XYZ file of C-alpha atoms in Angstrom:
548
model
C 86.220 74.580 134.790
C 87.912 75.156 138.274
C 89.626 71.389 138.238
C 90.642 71.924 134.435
C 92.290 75.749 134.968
C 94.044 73.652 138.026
C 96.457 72.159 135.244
C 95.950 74.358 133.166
C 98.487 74.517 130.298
C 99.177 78.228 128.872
C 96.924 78.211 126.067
C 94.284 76.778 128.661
C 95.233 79.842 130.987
C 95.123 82.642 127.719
C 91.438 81.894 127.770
C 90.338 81.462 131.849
C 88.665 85.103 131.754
C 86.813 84.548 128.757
C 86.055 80.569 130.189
C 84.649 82.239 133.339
C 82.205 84.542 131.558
C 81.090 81.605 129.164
C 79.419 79.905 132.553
C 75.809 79.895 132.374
C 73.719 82.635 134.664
C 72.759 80.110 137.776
C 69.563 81.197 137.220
C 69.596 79.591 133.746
C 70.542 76.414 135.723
C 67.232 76.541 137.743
C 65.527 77.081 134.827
C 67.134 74.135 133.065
C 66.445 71.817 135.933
C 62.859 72.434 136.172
C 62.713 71.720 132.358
C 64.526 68.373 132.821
C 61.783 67.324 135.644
C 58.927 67.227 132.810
C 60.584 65.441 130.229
C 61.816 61.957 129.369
C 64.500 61.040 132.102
C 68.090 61.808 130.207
C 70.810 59.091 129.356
C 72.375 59.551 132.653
C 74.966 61.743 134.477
C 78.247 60.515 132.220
C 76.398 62.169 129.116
C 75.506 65.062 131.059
C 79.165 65.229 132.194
C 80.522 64.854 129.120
C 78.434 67.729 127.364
C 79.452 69.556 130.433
C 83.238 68.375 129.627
C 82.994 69.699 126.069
C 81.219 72.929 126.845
C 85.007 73.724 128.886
C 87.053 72.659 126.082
C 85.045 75.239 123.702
C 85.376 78.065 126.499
C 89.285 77.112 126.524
C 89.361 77.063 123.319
C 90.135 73.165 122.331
C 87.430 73.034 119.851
C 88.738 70.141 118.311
C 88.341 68.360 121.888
C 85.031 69.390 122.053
C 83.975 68.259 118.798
C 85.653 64.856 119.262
C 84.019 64.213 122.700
C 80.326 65.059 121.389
C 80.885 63.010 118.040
C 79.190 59.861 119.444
C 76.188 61.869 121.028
C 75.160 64.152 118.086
C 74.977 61.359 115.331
C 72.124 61.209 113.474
C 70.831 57.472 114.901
C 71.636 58.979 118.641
C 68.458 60.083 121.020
C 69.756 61.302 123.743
C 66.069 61.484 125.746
C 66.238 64.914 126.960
C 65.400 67.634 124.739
C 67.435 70.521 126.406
C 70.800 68.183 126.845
C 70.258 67.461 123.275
C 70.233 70.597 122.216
C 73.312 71.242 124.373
C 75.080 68.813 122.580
C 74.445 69.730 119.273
C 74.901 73.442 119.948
C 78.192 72.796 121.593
C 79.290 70.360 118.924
C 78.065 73.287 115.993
C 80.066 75.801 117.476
C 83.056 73.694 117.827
C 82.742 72.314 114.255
C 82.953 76.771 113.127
C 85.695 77.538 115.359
C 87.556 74.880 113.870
C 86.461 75.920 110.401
C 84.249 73.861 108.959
C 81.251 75.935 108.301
C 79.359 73.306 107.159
C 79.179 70.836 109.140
C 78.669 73.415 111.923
C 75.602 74.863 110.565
C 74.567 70.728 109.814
C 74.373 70.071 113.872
C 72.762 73.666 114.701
C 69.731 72.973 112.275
C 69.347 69.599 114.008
C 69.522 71.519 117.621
C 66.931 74.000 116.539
C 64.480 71.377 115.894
C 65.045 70.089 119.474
C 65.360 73.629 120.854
C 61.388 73.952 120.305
C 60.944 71.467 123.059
C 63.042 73.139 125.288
C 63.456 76.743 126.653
C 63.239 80.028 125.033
C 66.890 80.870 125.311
C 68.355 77.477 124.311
C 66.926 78.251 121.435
C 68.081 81.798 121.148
C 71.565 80.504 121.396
C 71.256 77.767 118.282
C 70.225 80.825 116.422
C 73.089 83.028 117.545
C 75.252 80.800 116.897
C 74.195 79.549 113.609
C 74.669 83.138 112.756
C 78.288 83.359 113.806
C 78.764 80.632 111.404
C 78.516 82.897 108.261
C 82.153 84.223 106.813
C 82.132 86.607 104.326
C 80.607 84.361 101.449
C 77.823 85.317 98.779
C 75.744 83.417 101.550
C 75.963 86.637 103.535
C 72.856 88.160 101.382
C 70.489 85.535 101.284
C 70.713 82.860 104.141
C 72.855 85.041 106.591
C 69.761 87.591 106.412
C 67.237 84.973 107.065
C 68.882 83.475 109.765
C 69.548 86.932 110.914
C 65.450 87.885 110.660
C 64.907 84.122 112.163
C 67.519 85.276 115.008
C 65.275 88.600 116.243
C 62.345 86.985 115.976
C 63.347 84.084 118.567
C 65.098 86.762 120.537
C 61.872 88.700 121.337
C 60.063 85.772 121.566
C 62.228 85.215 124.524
C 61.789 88.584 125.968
C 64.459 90.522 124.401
C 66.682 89.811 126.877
C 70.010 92.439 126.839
C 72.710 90.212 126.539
C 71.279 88.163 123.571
C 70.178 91.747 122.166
C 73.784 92.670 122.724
C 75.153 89.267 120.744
C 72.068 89.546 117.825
C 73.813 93.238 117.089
C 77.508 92.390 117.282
C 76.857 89.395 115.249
C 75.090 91.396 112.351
C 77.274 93.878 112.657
C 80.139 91.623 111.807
C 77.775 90.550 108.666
C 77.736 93.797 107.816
C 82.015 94.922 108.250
C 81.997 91.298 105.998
C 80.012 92.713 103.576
C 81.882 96.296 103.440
C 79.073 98.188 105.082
C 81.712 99.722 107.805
C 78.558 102.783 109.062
C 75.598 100.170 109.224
C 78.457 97.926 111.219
C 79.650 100.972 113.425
C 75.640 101.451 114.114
C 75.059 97.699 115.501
C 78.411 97.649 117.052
C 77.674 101.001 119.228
C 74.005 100.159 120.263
C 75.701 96.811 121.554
C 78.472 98.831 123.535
C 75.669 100.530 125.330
C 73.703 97.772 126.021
C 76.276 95.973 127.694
C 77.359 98.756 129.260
C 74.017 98.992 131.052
C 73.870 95.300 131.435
C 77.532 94.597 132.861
C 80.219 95.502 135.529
C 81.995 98.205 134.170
C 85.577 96.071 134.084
C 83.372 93.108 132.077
C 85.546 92.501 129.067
C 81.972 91.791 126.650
C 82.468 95.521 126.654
C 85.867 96.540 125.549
C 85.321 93.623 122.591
C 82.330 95.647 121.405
C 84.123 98.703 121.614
C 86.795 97.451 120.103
C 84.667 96.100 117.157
C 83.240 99.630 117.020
C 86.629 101.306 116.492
C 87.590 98.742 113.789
C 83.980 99.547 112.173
C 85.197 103.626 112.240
C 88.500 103.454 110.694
C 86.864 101.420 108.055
C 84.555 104.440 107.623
C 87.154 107.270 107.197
C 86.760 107.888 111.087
C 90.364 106.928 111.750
C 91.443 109.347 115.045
C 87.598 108.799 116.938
C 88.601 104.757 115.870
C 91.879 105.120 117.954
C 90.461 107.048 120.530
C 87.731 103.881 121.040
C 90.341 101.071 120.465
C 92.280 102.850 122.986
C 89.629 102.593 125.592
C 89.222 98.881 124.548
C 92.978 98.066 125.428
C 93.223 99.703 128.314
C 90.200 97.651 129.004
C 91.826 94.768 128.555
C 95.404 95.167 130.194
C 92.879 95.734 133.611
C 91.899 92.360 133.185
C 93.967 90.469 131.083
C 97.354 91.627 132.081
C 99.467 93.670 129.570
C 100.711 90.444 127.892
C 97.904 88.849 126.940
C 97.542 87.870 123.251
C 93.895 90.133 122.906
C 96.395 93.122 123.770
C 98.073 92.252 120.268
C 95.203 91.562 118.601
C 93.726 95.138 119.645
C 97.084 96.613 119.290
C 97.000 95.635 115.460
C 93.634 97.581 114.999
C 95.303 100.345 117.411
C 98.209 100.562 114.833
C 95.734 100.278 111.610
C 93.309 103.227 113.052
C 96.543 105.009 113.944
C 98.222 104.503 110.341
C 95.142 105.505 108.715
C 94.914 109.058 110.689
C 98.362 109.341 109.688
C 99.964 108.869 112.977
C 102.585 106.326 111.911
C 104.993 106.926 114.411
C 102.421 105.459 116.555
C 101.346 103.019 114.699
C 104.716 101.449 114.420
C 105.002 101.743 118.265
C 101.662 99.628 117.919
C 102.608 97.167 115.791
C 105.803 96.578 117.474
C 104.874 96.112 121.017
C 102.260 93.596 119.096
C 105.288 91.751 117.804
C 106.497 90.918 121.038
C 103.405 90.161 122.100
C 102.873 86.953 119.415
C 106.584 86.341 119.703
C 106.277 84.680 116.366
C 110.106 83.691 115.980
C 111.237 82.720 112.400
C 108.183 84.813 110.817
C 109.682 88.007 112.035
C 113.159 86.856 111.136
C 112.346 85.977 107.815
C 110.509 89.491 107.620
C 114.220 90.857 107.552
C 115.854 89.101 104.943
C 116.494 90.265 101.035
C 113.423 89.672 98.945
C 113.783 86.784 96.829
C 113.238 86.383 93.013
C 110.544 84.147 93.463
C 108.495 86.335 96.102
C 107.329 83.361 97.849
C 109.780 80.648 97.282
C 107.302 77.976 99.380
C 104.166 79.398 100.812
C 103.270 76.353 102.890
C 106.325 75.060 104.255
C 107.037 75.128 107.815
C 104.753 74.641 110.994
C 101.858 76.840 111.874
C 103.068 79.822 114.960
C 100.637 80.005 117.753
C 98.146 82.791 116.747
C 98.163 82.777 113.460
C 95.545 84.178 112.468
C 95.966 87.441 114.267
C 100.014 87.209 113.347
C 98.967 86.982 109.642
C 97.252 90.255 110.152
C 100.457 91.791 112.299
C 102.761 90.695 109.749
C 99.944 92.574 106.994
C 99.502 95.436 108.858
C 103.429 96.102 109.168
C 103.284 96.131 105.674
C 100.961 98.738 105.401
C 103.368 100.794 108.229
C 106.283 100.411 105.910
C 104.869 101.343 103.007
C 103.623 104.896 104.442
C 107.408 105.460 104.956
C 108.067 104.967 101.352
C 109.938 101.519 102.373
C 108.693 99.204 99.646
C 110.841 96.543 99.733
C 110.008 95.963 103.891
C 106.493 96.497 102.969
C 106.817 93.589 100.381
C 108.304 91.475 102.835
C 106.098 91.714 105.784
C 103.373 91.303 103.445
C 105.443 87.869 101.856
C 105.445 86.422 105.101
C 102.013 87.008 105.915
C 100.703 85.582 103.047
C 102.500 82.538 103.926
C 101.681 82.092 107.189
C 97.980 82.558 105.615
C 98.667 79.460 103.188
C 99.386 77.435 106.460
C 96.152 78.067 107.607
C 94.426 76.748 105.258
C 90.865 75.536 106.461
C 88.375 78.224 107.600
C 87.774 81.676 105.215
C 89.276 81.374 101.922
C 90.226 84.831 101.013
C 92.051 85.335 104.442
C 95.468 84.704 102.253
C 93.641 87.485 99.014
C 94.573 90.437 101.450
C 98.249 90.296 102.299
C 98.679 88.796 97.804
C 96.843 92.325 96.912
C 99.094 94.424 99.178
C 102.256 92.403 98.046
C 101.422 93.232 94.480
C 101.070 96.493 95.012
C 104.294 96.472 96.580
C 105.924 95.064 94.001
C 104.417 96.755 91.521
C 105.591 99.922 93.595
C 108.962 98.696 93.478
C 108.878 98.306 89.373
C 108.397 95.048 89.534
C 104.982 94.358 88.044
C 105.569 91.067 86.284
C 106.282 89.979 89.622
C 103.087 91.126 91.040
C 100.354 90.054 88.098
C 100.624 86.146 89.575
C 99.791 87.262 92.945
C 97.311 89.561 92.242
C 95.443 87.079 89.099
C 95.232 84.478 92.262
C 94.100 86.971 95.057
C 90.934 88.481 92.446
C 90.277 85.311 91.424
C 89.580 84.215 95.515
C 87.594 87.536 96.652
C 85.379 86.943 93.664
C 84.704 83.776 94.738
C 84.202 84.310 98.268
C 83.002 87.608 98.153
C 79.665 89.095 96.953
C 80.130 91.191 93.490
C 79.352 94.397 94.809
C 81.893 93.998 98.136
C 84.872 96.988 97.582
C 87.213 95.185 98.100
C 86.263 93.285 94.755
C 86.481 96.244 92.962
C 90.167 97.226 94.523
C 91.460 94.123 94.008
C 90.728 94.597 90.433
C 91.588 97.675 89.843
C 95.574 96.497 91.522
C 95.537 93.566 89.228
C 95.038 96.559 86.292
C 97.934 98.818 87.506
C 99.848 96.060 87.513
C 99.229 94.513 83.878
C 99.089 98.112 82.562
C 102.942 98.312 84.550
C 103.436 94.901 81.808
C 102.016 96.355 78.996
C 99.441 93.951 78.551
C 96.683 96.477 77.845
C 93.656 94.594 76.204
C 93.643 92.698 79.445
C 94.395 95.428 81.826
C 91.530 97.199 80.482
C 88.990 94.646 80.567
C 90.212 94.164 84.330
C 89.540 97.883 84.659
C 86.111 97.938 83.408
C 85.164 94.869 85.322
C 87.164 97.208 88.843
C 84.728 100.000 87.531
C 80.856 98.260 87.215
C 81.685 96.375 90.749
C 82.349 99.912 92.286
C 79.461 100.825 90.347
C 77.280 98.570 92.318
C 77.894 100.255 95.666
C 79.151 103.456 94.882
C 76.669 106.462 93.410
C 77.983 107.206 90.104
C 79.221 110.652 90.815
C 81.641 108.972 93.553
C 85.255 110.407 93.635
C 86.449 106.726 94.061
C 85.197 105.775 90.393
C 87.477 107.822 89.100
C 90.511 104.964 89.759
C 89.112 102.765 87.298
C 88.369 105.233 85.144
C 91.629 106.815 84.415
C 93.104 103.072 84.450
C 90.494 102.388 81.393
C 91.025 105.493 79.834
C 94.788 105.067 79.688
C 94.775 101.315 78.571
C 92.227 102.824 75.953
C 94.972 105.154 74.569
C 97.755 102.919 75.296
C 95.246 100.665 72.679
C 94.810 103.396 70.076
C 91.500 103.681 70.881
C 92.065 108.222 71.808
C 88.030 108.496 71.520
C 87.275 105.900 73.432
C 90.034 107.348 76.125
C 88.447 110.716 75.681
C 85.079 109.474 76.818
C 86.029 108.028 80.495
C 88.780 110.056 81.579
C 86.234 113.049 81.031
C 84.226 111.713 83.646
C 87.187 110.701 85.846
C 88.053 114.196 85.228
C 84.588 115.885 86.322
C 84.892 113.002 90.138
C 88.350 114.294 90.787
C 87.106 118.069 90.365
C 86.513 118.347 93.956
C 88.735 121.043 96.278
C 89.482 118.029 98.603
C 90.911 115.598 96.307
C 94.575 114.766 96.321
C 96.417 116.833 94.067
C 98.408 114.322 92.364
C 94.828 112.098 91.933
C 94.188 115.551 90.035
C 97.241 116.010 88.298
C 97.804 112.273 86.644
C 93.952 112.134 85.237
C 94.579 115.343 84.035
C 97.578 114.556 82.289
C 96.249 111.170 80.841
C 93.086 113.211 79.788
C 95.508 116.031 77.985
C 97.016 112.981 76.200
C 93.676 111.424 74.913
C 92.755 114.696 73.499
C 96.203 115.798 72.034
C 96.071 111.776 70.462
C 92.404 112.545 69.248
C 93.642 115.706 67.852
C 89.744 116.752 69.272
C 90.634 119.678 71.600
C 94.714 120.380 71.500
C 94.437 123.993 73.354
C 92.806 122.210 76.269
C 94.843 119.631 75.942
C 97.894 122.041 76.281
C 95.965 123.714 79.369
C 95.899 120.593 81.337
C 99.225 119.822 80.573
C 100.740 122.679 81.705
C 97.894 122.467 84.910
C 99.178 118.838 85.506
C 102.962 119.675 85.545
C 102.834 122.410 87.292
C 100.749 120.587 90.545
C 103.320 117.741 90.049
C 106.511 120.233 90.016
C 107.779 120.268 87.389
C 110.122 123.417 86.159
C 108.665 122.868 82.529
C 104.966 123.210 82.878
C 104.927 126.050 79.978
C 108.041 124.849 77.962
C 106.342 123.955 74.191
C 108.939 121.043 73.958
C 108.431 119.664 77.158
C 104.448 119.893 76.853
C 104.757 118.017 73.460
C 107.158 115.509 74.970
C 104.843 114.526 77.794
C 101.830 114.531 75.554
C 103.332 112.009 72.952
C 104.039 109.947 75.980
C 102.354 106.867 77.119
C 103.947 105.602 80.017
C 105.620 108.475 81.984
C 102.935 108.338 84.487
C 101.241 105.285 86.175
C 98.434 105.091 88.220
C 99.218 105.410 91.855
C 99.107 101.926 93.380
C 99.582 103.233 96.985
C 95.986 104.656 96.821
C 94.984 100.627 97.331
C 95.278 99.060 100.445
C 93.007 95.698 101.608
C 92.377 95.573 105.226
C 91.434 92.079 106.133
C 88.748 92.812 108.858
C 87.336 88.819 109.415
């Protein structure tokens, strides 16, 4: 490691800390060497030295070096005579084969390394499992293999001796299984047990601990926890400009989450400050400049062209989460820029997690869709729920948001039969994580209920937005949430001809929390009531936080 970081070349030198703390504990090298003394004499020191050789490309992060220089020792007609190195090699060439995105053929070599990993020692073989389950995204494979190799995970772990460190990797990994799968508090949970298990375990400047900590502030503003999220994410970067320097690309990364937890507590002053000190950070160029110019026709004239930036992954989420910043200042057209760009610069990436490029379509449509400009948004929006149901398990929120974006957006159209099967389909995916008395149901609900009416069904509308009614009947609910299912509700009835003195009162009830000067004018209370699009659902209520 010392004679590579000697010339080193930047992205070499962006990962030297990180390189450093991937060395194995000398005592693990004892260990290792006694092992090799009672088995089969290995192939010889220029295998050894080139596992070693790979094992610093993956800490530098040159997977694709890694996996290239094990390729000849981890194919399937290769015995390499050694148990342990063999396991080495095929652990080393898994985890390459995921960081480069290929899933598959990561978790191909790390089942062939756990059958060699019973011949060698405990922890070897804790690793293989550890890393076999970093290799799960945020699939339908999450419920059913990613628990059993979860289960499979422990159960080598205490075999071992439950060992802190791999206790404190076992938690953050299933904690990131569970942020995948939108369970944010049972996330939070693994994430903080792991914070103070490291702390106990570490130096207190050991960056293994401002990454959990940082995970566990992500994990918080998912949960509606947005200023104790800032305050931990906080902690983390300071962290991290004490060891890092304060230009190191993890400062951006944890800026962006700074900026997110600092958006959601409504801070957005700072969380502009955030986002652009993040910007300079990535120094993306022509991704920024584009960010600027007049929003085309066309949205996204050519999503692919042009080279990859360096860091795209965590630009793609900069250029999202600026977005997001520009939309809580009312600035839609910015908003639908930054989120243009990211979603192009998500195209480029290609390989790896297919719905990374879902998040920054949905808040572009909802953009646009903000910006009257639906027919613009119902492409992007089609393609971005048609990915997160594929990659996504049925019950997973942001399923259900998606959908319910794509609705506000056909409903902007007119296309209502559609718009209202999209709605129904928003409301039984909520339905399958949310209790039914949830305030969040109520979304769909007033979506279905005006397509319904908009479809001269008035019964039919009468039916759900009573219940969306009854969720948003809650003192803490936004008053405008209130107001428009009121109003839609006062419409169905008034239609239905079922209840028109109610349907008067929550008129006049809706007007007045939106405003208006006319809440008790007859004219203006029939005028509104005969009216089927003077209100739309409120698109800014969505918002898809990519969290992979």
């Amino acid at each position: 490691l010392i004679e590579r970081l000697a010339a080193a070349e930047a992205v070499d030198v962006e990962h030297a800390v990180r390189a450093g703390l991937a060395l194995p504990d000398p005592q693990d090298c004892l260990t290792d060497s006694a092992s090799r003394s009672a088995t089969a004499p290995s192939r010889g020191g220029t295998t050894r030295a080139a596992v070693t050789a790979a094992h610093v490309d993956l800490s530098l992060g040159r997977s694709r070096d890694a996996s290239e220089r094990l390729a000849g020792l981890v194919a399937p007609h290769v015995t390499l005579g050694d148990p342990a190195l063999e396991t080495t090699a095929l652990l080393l060439h898994g985890r390459a084969e995921a960081h480069r995105g290929h899933p598959t053929a990561a978790r191909a070599s790390l089942r062939r390394a756990l059958l060699s990993a019973t011949r060698t020692a405990p922890m070897l073989e804790v690793a293989v499992w550890l890393a076999l389950l970093e290799t799960f995204g945020r699939g339908h494979d999450l419920k059913d293999d990613g628990w059993v190799t979860s289960a499979a995970a422990e159960a080598a772990l205490v075999r071992a001796g439950d060992p802190p460190l791999a206790r404190a990797t076992w938690l953050l990994e299933q904690g990131r299984i569970d942020l995948r799968l939108g369970r944010s508090r049972d996330a939070f949970d693994r994430f903080d047990r792991a914070t103070r298990i490291l702390r106990d375990a570490l130096p207190a400047d050991d960056i293994r601990i401002a990454d959990a900590t940082m995970h566990a502030g992500v994990a918080l503003a998912i949960s509606d926890a947005p200023a104790d999220a800032a305050t931990r994410i906080a902690d983390a970067l300071a962290a991290y400009e004490r060891v890092l320097g304060p230009s190191h690309p993890d400062m951006a990364r944890a800026l962006i989450e700074l900026g997110t937890a600092q958006l959601a507590a409504d801070q957005s002053a700072a969380a502009e400050a955030s986002f652009a000190r993040a910007r300079l950070m990535l120094d993306p160029g022509d991704e920024l400049a584009a960010a600027t110019l007049p929003l085309p026709d066309s949205v996204l004239p050519s999503l692919a062209a042009g080279s990859l930036p360096p860091h795209a992954e965590a630009l793609t989420k900069l250029l999202d989460r600026s977005g997001l910043s520009a939309r809580a200042r009312s600035d839609h057209a910015t908003a639908a820029r930054w989120h243009a760009r990211a979603a192009s610069v998500a195209e480029r990436i290609g390989s790896g997690d297919p719905t990374r490029i879902a998040y920054p379509l949905v808040n572009l449509g909802v953009a646009l869709v903000e910006l009257d400009r639906p027919a613009d948004a119902v492409g992007h929006l089609r393609r971005a729920v048609t990915v997160l149901r594929e990659g996504l398990p049925s019950d997973h929120p942001d399923v259900a948001d998606a959908m319910l974006a794509l609705g506000n957006a056909l409903a902007g159209v007119q296309e209502y039969a559609e718009a209202a099967t999209v709605y129904r389909a928003a409301l039984d995916a909520a339905e399958l994580r949310l209790s039914s008395d949830h305030p969040r149901l109520a979304y769909a609900l007033t979506g279905l209920g005006r397509a319904r009416l908009a479809l001269g069904d008035a019964p039919g509308a009468v039916e759900v937005l009573e219940r969306a009614n009854d969720l948003r009947d809650d003192v803490g609910e936004d008053h405008l949430n209130v107001a428009e299912t009121s109003l839609w509700l006062a419409r169905a009835l008034w239609v239905a001809h079922t209840d028109d003195e109610r349907a008067l009162s929550l008129a006049t009830q809706a007007l007045t929390m939106l405003g208006s000067a006319n809440a008790e004018d007859p004219l203006e209370l029939e005028r509104v009531l005969l009216s089927l699009d003077a209100s739309a659902i409120r698109p800014a209520n969505i918002t898809l936080l990519d969290v992979g």
